Structures are given as structure tokens and as C-alpha cells.
PDB file of C-alpha atoms in Angstrom:
ATOM      1  CA  MET A   1     161.705  33.485   3.705  1.00 78.00           C
ATOM      2  CA  SER A   2     162.492  31.558   6.872  1.00 92.00           C
ATOM      3  CA  ALA A   3     161.830  34.749   8.886  1.00 93.00           C
ATOM      4  CA  LEU A   4     158.405  35.029   7.239  1.00 94.00           C
ATOM      5  CA  ARG A   5     157.590  31.380   8.017  1.00 94.00           C
ATOM      6  CA  ALA A   6     158.670  31.923  11.622  1.00 95.00           C
ATOM      7  CA  GLY A   7     156.517  35.061  11.851  1.00 95.00           C
ATOM      8  CA  ARG A   8     153.478  33.239  10.488  1.00 95.00           C
ATOM      9  CA  ALA A   9     154.019  30.324  12.879  1.00 95.00           C
ATOM     10  CA  LEU A  10     154.250  32.733  15.817  1.00 96.00           C
ATOM     11  CA  ALA A  11     151.117  34.593  14.689  1.00 95.00           C
ATOM     12  CA  GLU A  12     149.200  31.312  14.416  1.00 95.00           C
ATOM     13  CA  ARG A  13     150.328  30.217  17.890  1.00 96.00           C
ATOM     14  CA  MET A  14     148.601  33.348  19.189  1.00 96.00           C
ATOM     15  CA  MET A  15     145.337  32.327  17.474  1.00 97.00           C
ATOM     16  CA  VAL A  16     143.893  30.404  20.404  1.00 97.00           C
ATOM     17  CA  ASP A  17     140.203  30.876  19.580  1.00 97.00           C
ATOM     18  CA  HIS A  18     138.217  28.936  17.009  1.00 98.00           C
ATOM     19  CA  VAL A  19     135.710  30.451  14.627  1.00 98.00           C
ATOM     20  CA  ILE A  20     133.187  29.469  11.995  1.00 98.00           C
ATOM     21  CA  ILE A  21     132.766  32.025   9.231  1.00 98.00           C
ATOM     22  CA  ARG A  22     129.605  31.857   7.179  1.00 97.00           C
ATOM     23  CA  ARG A  23     128.637  33.544   3.930  1.00 97.00           C
ATOM     24  CA  ILE A  24     125.045  34.518   3.147  1.00 93.00           C
ATOM     25  CA  THR A  25     123.993  32.687  -0.007  1.00 94.00           C
ATOM     26  CA  GLY A  26     120.302  33.583  -0.131  1.00 94.00           C
ATOM     27  CA  GLU A  27     117.245  33.832   2.058  1.00 93.00           C
ATOM     28  CA  ARG A  28     114.159  31.885   3.028  1.00 94.00           C
ATOM     29  CA  THR A  29     110.777  33.398   3.922  1.00 94.00           C
ATOM     30  CA  ASP A  30     108.438  31.599   6.322  1.00 92.00           C
ATOM     31  CA  ARG A  31     105.058  31.404   4.552  1.00 93.00           C
ATOM     32  CA  ILE A  32     103.111  31.729   7.790  1.00 93.00           C
ATOM     33  CA  THR A  33     105.013  34.406   9.725  1.00 93.00           C
ATOM     34  CA  GLY A  34     106.680  36.210   6.829  1.00 92.00           C
ATOM     35  CA  LYS A  35     109.980  36.115   8.721  1.00 93.00           C
ATOM     36  CA  VAL A  36     112.992  36.237   6.411  1.00 93.00           C
ATOM     37  CA  THR A  37     115.921  34.027   7.428  1.00 92.00           C
ATOM     38  CA  PRO A  38     119.281  34.158   5.660  1.00 90.00           C
ATOM     39  CA  LEU A  39     120.670  30.975   4.122  1.00 94.00           C
ATOM     40  CA  THR A  40     124.371  30.543   4.803  1.00 95.00           C
ATOM     41  CA  GLU A  41     127.254  28.250   4.054  1.00 97.00           C
ATOM     42  CA  ALA A  42     130.412  27.784   6.114  1.00 97.00           C
ATOM     43  CA  VAL A  43     133.459  29.138   4.266  1.00 97.00           C
ATOM     44  CA  TYR A  44     136.055  28.802   7.035  1.00 98.00           C
ATOM     45  CA  ALA A  45     136.314  26.899  10.295  1.00 98.00           C
ATOM     46  CA  GLY A  46     139.521  27.150  12.242  1.00 98.00           C
ATOM     47  CA  LYS A  47     141.790  29.213  14.425  1.00 98.00           C
ATOM     48  CA  CYS A  48     141.631  32.946  14.967  1.00 97.00           C
ATOM     49  CA  LYS A  49     142.475  35.724  17.378  1.00 96.00           C
ATOM     50  CA  LEU A  50     140.115  38.553  18.253  1.00 94.00           C
ATOM     51  CA  GLN A  51     141.796  41.909  18.815  1.00 91.00           C
ATOM     52  CA  SER A  52     140.112  45.025  20.171  1.00 84.00           C
ATOM     53  CA  TYR A  53     141.163  48.629  20.414  1.00 72.00           C
ATOM     54  CA  GLU A  54     139.946  51.568  22.457  1.00 64.00           C
ATOM     55  CA  GLY A  55     136.262  52.434  22.415  1.00 60.00           C
ATOM     56  CA  TYR A  56     135.207  55.753  20.989  1.00 57.00           C
ATOM     57  CA  GLU A  57     131.984  57.712  20.925  1.00 51.00           C
ATOM     58  CA  GLN A  58     130.303  58.060  17.607  1.00 56.00           C
ATOM     59  CA  SER A  59     127.318  60.299  16.920  1.00 53.00           C
ATOM     60  CA  ARG A  60     124.305  58.798  15.232  1.00 54.00           C
ATOM     61  CA  ASP A  61     120.929  60.339  14.443  1.00 54.00           C
ATOM     62  CA  THR A  62     119.172  57.442  16.151  1.00 58.00           C
ATOM     63  CA  ALA A  63     116.894  59.186  18.637  1.00 61.00           C
ATOM     64  CA  GLY A  64     119.712  61.639  19.338  1.00 64.00           C
ATOM     65  CA  VAL A  65     121.684  59.106  21.375  1.00 63.00           C
ATOM     66  CA  GLN A  66     125.457  58.689  21.382  1.00 61.00           C
ATOM     67  CA  TYR A  67     126.809  55.216  21.949  1.00 58.00           C
ATOM     68  CA  THR A  68     130.181  53.524  22.151  1.00 60.00           C
ATOM     69  CA  VAL A  69     131.456  51.570  19.178  1.00 61.00           C
ATOM     70  CA  GLN A  70     134.187  49.007  19.830  1.00 68.00           C
ATOM     71  CA  ARG A  71     136.949  48.786  17.252  1.00 74.00           C
ATOM     72  CA  LEU A  72     137.695  45.104  16.557  1.00 88.00           C
ATOM     73  CA  SER A  73     139.680  42.991  14.167  1.00 92.00           C
ATOM     74  CA  ILE A  74     139.907  39.267  13.705  1.00 95.00           C
ATOM     75  CA  HIS A  75     143.251  37.692  12.839  1.00 96.00           C
ATOM     76  CA  LEU A  76     143.214  34.641  10.587  1.00 96.00           C
ATOM     77  CA  PRO A  77     145.991  32.476   9.134  1.00 96.00           C
ATOM     78  CA  VAL A  78     147.364  33.696   5.809  1.00 94.00           C
ATOM     79  CA  GLY A  79     145.509  31.902   3.020  1.00 92.00           C
ATOM     80  CA  ALA A  80     142.748  30.645   5.339  1.00 92.00           C
ATOM     81  CA  TYR A  81     139.987  31.539   2.888  1.00 93.00           C
ATOM     82  CA  ARG A  82     138.903  34.203   0.398  1.00 92.00           C
ATOM     83  CA  ILE A  83     137.345  36.937   2.543  1.00 93.00           C
ATOM     84  CA  ASN A  84     134.142  38.706   1.476  1.00 94.00           C
ATOM     85  CA  VAL A  85     132.776  41.828   3.120  1.00 95.00           C
ATOM     86  CA  GLY A  86     129.567  40.799   4.908  1.00 93.00           C
ATOM     87  CA  ASP A  87     130.716  37.326   5.963  1.00 96.00           C
ATOM     88  CA  VAL A  88     129.739  36.560   9.567  1.00 95.00           C
ATOM     89  CA  ALA A  89     132.191  35.064  12.048  1.00 96.00           C
ATOM     90  CA  GLU A  90     131.055  33.278  15.201  1.00 97.00           C
ATOM     91  CA  ILE A  91     133.517  32.413  17.953  1.00 97.00           C
ATOM     92  CA  VAL A  92     132.867  28.747  18.820  1.00 98.00           C
ATOM     93  CA  THR A  93     135.616  28.128  21.394  1.00 97.00           C
ATOM     94  CA  SER A  94     137.951  30.331  23.379  1.00 96.00           C
ATOM     95  CA  THR A  95     140.604  28.865  25.651  1.00 92.00           C
ATOM     96  CA  ILE A  96     141.269  32.132  27.472  1.00 95.00           C
ATOM     97  CA  ASP A  97     137.929  33.993  27.616  1.00 95.00           C
ATOM     98  CA  PRO A  98     134.753  31.888  27.694  1.00 94.00           C
ATOM     99  CA  LEU A  99     132.610  35.028  27.286  1.00 94.00           C
ATOM    100  CA  LEU A 100     133.773  35.289  23.659  1.00 94.00           C
ATOM    101  CA  VAL A 101     131.979  32.054  22.750  1.00 97.00           C
ATOM    102  CA  GLY A 102     128.883  32.751  20.678  1.00 95.00           C
ATOM    103  CA  ARG A 103     129.912  36.315  19.775  1.00 93.00           C
ATOM    104  CA  GLN A 104     129.146  37.166  16.174  1.00 93.00           C
ATOM    105  CA  LEU A 105     131.120  39.613  14.073  1.00 93.00           C
ATOM    106  CA  ARG A 106     130.459  40.954  10.578  1.00 92.00           C
ATOM    107  CA  LEU A 107     133.571  41.295   8.399  1.00 94.00           C
ATOM    108  CA  VAL A 108     133.670  44.857   7.077  1.00 91.00           C
ATOM    109  CA  SER A 109     136.873  44.789   5.047  1.00 88.00           C
ATOM    110  CA  GLU A 110     138.885  42.417   2.982  1.00 85.00           C
ATOM    111  CA  ALA A 111     142.190  41.438   4.507  1.00 75.00           C
ATOM    112  CA  PRO A 112     144.865  44.020   3.825  1.00 75.00           C
ATOM    113  CA  PHE A 113     146.826  41.649   1.622  1.00 78.00           C
ATOM    114  CA  LYS A 114     150.558  42.148   1.488  1.00 86.00           C
ATOM    115  CA  THR A 115     153.513  40.073   0.408  1.00 89.00           C
ATOM    116  CA  PHE A 116     155.068  39.581   3.842  1.00 92.00           C
ATOM    117  CA  ALA A 117     151.864  39.209   5.915  1.00 93.00           C
ATOM    118  CA  THR A 118     152.094  37.065   9.026  1.00 94.00           C
ATOM    119  CA  ALA A 119     148.284  37.036   9.420  1.00 95.00           C
ATOM    120  CA  TYR A 120     145.148  38.392   7.773  1.00 94.00           C
ATOM    121  CA  ARG A 121     143.937  41.200  10.049  1.00 93.00           C
ATOM    122  CA  VAL A 122     140.335  41.936   9.137  1.00 93.00           C
ATOM    123  CA  PHE A 123     138.175  44.709  10.594  1.00 91.00           C
ATOM    124  CA  VAL A 124     134.852  43.530  11.991  1.00 91.00           C
ATOM    125  CA  ASP A 125     131.693  44.955  13.555  1.00 87.00           C
ATOM    126  CA  TYR A 126     130.269  43.286  16.644  1.00 85.00           C
ATOM    127  CA  ILE A 127     126.728  42.029  16.064  1.00 79.00           C
ATOM    128  CA  ALA A 128     124.809  42.729  19.280  1.00 75.00           C
ATOM    129  CA  ASP A 129     122.462  40.053  20.605  1.00 62.00           C
TER     130      ASP A 129
END
């Protein structure tokens, strides 16, 4: 067990960014404009690490255009919070890359839970501005 604790401590030392993860709890409609705005609550605020992989082209039937999708995952401390698909993470500080600040990511999988996990590695989709 001491090896697991050491692995988790090392994984958390690599989590140099900070994130707020919000869960959609409902919606509000503006009576004048009709604009629907989601209501959210913060379910986690703390450290994380954003990890990306190679880009790949993916075909879509959206006006016959191919575009690049970036494969991403967010690493969170084990036991940080109960992950729900659809939660939205926003990077609030980044000590190494200031361009990450403000980026929003939609969690698309639950953490792949396992007994000897050193971190929760959760797949995410980048939410374009």
C-alpha cells in the first residue's frame, strides 16, 4: 500500500492546474428573449492535469466538412468527487500554460475506476468558444 500512496502523491504533484467542475441542475428561460441558460452547481474545485493525445480527422455530415478532433483527458485526484457524464470542467489557473485558463471541457466518461488507481483519468470533449 505504501507504493500506491507514493504513486498517488506523485500523480497529484503533476496536477499543477486548478479546475472548477460544475453539474447542470436545471435551466432558466429569459421571459423576454427566450434564451435558455443552464443552472449549475460546483461539484469539485481543486487540482487537475489536462492531458492531450494526437489529433485525428473525423468525418461528419456537417456541410460535408472534415475537422480535427483533439483527444483529451483530465486527471483528478482519486476520490475527488463522484463523476457524472456531462459535467463541465473549466480550467481556472494554470502555472505552466496560461492559454489553458478559461478552457471548458465536457466530461464524456466516468473515471475508469480500479483498485490501484493513482489518478482518475477522465475523457473529455473540448467545448469551443
